[in-house]
mmCIF file of C-alpha atoms and ligand atoms in Angstrom:
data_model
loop_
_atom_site.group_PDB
_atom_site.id
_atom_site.type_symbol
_atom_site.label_atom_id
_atom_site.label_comp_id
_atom_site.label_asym_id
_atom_site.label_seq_id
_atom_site.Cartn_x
_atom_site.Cartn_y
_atom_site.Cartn_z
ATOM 1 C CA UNK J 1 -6.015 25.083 -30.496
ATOM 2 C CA UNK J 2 -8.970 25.127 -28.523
ATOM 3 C CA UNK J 3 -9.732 21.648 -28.985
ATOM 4 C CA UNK J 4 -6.339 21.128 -27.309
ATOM 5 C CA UNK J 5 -6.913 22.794 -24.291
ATOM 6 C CA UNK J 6 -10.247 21.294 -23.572
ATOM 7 C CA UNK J 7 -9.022 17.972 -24.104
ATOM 8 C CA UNK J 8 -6.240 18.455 -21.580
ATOM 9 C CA UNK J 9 -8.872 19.307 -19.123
ATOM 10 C CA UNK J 10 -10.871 16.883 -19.719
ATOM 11 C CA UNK J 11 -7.405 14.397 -19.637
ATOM 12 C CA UNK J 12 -6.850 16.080 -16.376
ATOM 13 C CA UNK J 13 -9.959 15.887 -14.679
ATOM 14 C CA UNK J 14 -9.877 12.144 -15.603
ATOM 15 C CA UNK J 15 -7.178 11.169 -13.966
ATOM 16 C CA UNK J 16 -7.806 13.486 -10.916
ATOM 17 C CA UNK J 17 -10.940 11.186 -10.982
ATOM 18 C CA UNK J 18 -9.055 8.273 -11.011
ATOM 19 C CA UNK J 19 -7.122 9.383 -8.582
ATOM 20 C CA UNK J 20 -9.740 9.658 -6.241
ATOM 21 C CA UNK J 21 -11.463 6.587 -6.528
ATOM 22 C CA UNK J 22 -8.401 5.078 -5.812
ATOM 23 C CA UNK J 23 -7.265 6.745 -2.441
ATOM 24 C CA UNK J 24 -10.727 6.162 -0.900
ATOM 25 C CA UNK J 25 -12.452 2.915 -2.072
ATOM 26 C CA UNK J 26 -16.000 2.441 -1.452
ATOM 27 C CA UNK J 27 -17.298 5.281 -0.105
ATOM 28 C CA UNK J 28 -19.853 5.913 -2.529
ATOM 29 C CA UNK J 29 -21.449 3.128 -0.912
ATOM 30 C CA UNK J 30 -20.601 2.294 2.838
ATOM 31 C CA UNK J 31 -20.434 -0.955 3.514
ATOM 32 C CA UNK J 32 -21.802 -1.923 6.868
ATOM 33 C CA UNK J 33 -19.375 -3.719 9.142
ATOM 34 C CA UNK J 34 -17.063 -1.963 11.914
ATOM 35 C CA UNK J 35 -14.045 -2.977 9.821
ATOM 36 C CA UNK J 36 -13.321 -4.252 6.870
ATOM 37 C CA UNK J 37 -11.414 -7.636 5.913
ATOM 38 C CA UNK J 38 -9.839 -9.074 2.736
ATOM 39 C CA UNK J 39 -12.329 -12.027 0.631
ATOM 40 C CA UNK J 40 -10.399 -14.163 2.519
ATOM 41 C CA UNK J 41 -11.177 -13.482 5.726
ATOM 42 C CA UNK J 42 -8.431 -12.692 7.278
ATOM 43 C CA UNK J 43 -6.893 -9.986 9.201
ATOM 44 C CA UNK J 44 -4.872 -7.968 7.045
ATOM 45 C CA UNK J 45 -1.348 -8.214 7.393
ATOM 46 C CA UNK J 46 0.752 -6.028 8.967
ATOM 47 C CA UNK J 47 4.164 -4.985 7.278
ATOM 48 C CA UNK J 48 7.314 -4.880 8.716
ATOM 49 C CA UNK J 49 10.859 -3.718 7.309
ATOM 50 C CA UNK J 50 13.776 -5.631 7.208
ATOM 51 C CA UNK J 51 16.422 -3.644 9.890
ATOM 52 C CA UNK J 52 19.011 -4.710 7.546
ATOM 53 C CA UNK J 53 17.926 -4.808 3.833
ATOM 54 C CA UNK J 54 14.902 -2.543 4.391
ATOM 55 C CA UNK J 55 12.589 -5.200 2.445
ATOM 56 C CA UNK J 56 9.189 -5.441 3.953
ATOM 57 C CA UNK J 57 7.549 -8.374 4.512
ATOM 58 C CA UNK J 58 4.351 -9.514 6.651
ATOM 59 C CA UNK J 59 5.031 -9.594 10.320
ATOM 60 C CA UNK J 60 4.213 -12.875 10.696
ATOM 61 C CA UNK J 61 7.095 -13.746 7.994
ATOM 62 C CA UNK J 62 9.566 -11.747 10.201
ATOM 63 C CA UNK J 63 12.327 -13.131 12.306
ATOM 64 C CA UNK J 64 13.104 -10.477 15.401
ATOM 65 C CA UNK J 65 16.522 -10.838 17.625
ATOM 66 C CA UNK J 66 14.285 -9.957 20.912
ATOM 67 C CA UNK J 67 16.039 -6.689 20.854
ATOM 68 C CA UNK J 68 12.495 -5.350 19.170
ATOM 69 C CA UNK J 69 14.345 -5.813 16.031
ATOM 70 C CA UNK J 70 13.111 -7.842 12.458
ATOM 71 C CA UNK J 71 14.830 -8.903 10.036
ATOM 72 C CA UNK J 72 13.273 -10.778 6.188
ATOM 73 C CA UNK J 73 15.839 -14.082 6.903
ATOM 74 C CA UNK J 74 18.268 -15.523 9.517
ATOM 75 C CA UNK J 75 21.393 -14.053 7.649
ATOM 76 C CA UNK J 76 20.392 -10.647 8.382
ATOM 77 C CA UNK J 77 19.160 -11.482 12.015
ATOM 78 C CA UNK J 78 23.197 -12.591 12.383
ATOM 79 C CA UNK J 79 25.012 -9.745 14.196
ATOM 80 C CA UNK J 80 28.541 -9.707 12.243
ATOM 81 C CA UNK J 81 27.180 -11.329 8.668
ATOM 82 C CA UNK J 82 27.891 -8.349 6.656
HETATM 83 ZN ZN1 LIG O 101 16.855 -8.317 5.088
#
């Protein structure tokens, strides 16, 4: 019974490890740079939600209605398609 409980603490301190590592990558070892960017070297994109369907997508991908509003495809951009 013993066994058990030390192996759920171990289990649990595992994945509290895992946990961690994931939330904050790298920062055991700092890389130098003042930000970082993707292997491919570009900007990361930044995602925006579909006003209508809620899907997001990269802004770049985006149609807006120059209302400040975006949309994933021209059917939702329509005003009365349903
Ligand atoms: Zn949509």
């Amino acid at each position: 019974m013993k066994y058990l409980i030390v192996l759920a603490l171990l289990a649990y301190l595992y994945f509290a490890w895992r946990k961690q590592r994931g939330n904050r990558p790298g920062n055991s070892a700092r890389s130098p740079g003042p930000e970082r960017r993707s292997e491919t070297g570009a900007a990361p994109q930044e995602m925006v939600c579909c006003d209508r369907c809620g899907l997001h997508l990269p802004r770049n991908e985006s149609l807006t209605d120059g209302r400040g509003g975006t949309f994933c495809c021209a059917q939702h951009r329509e005003p009365g398609s349903a």
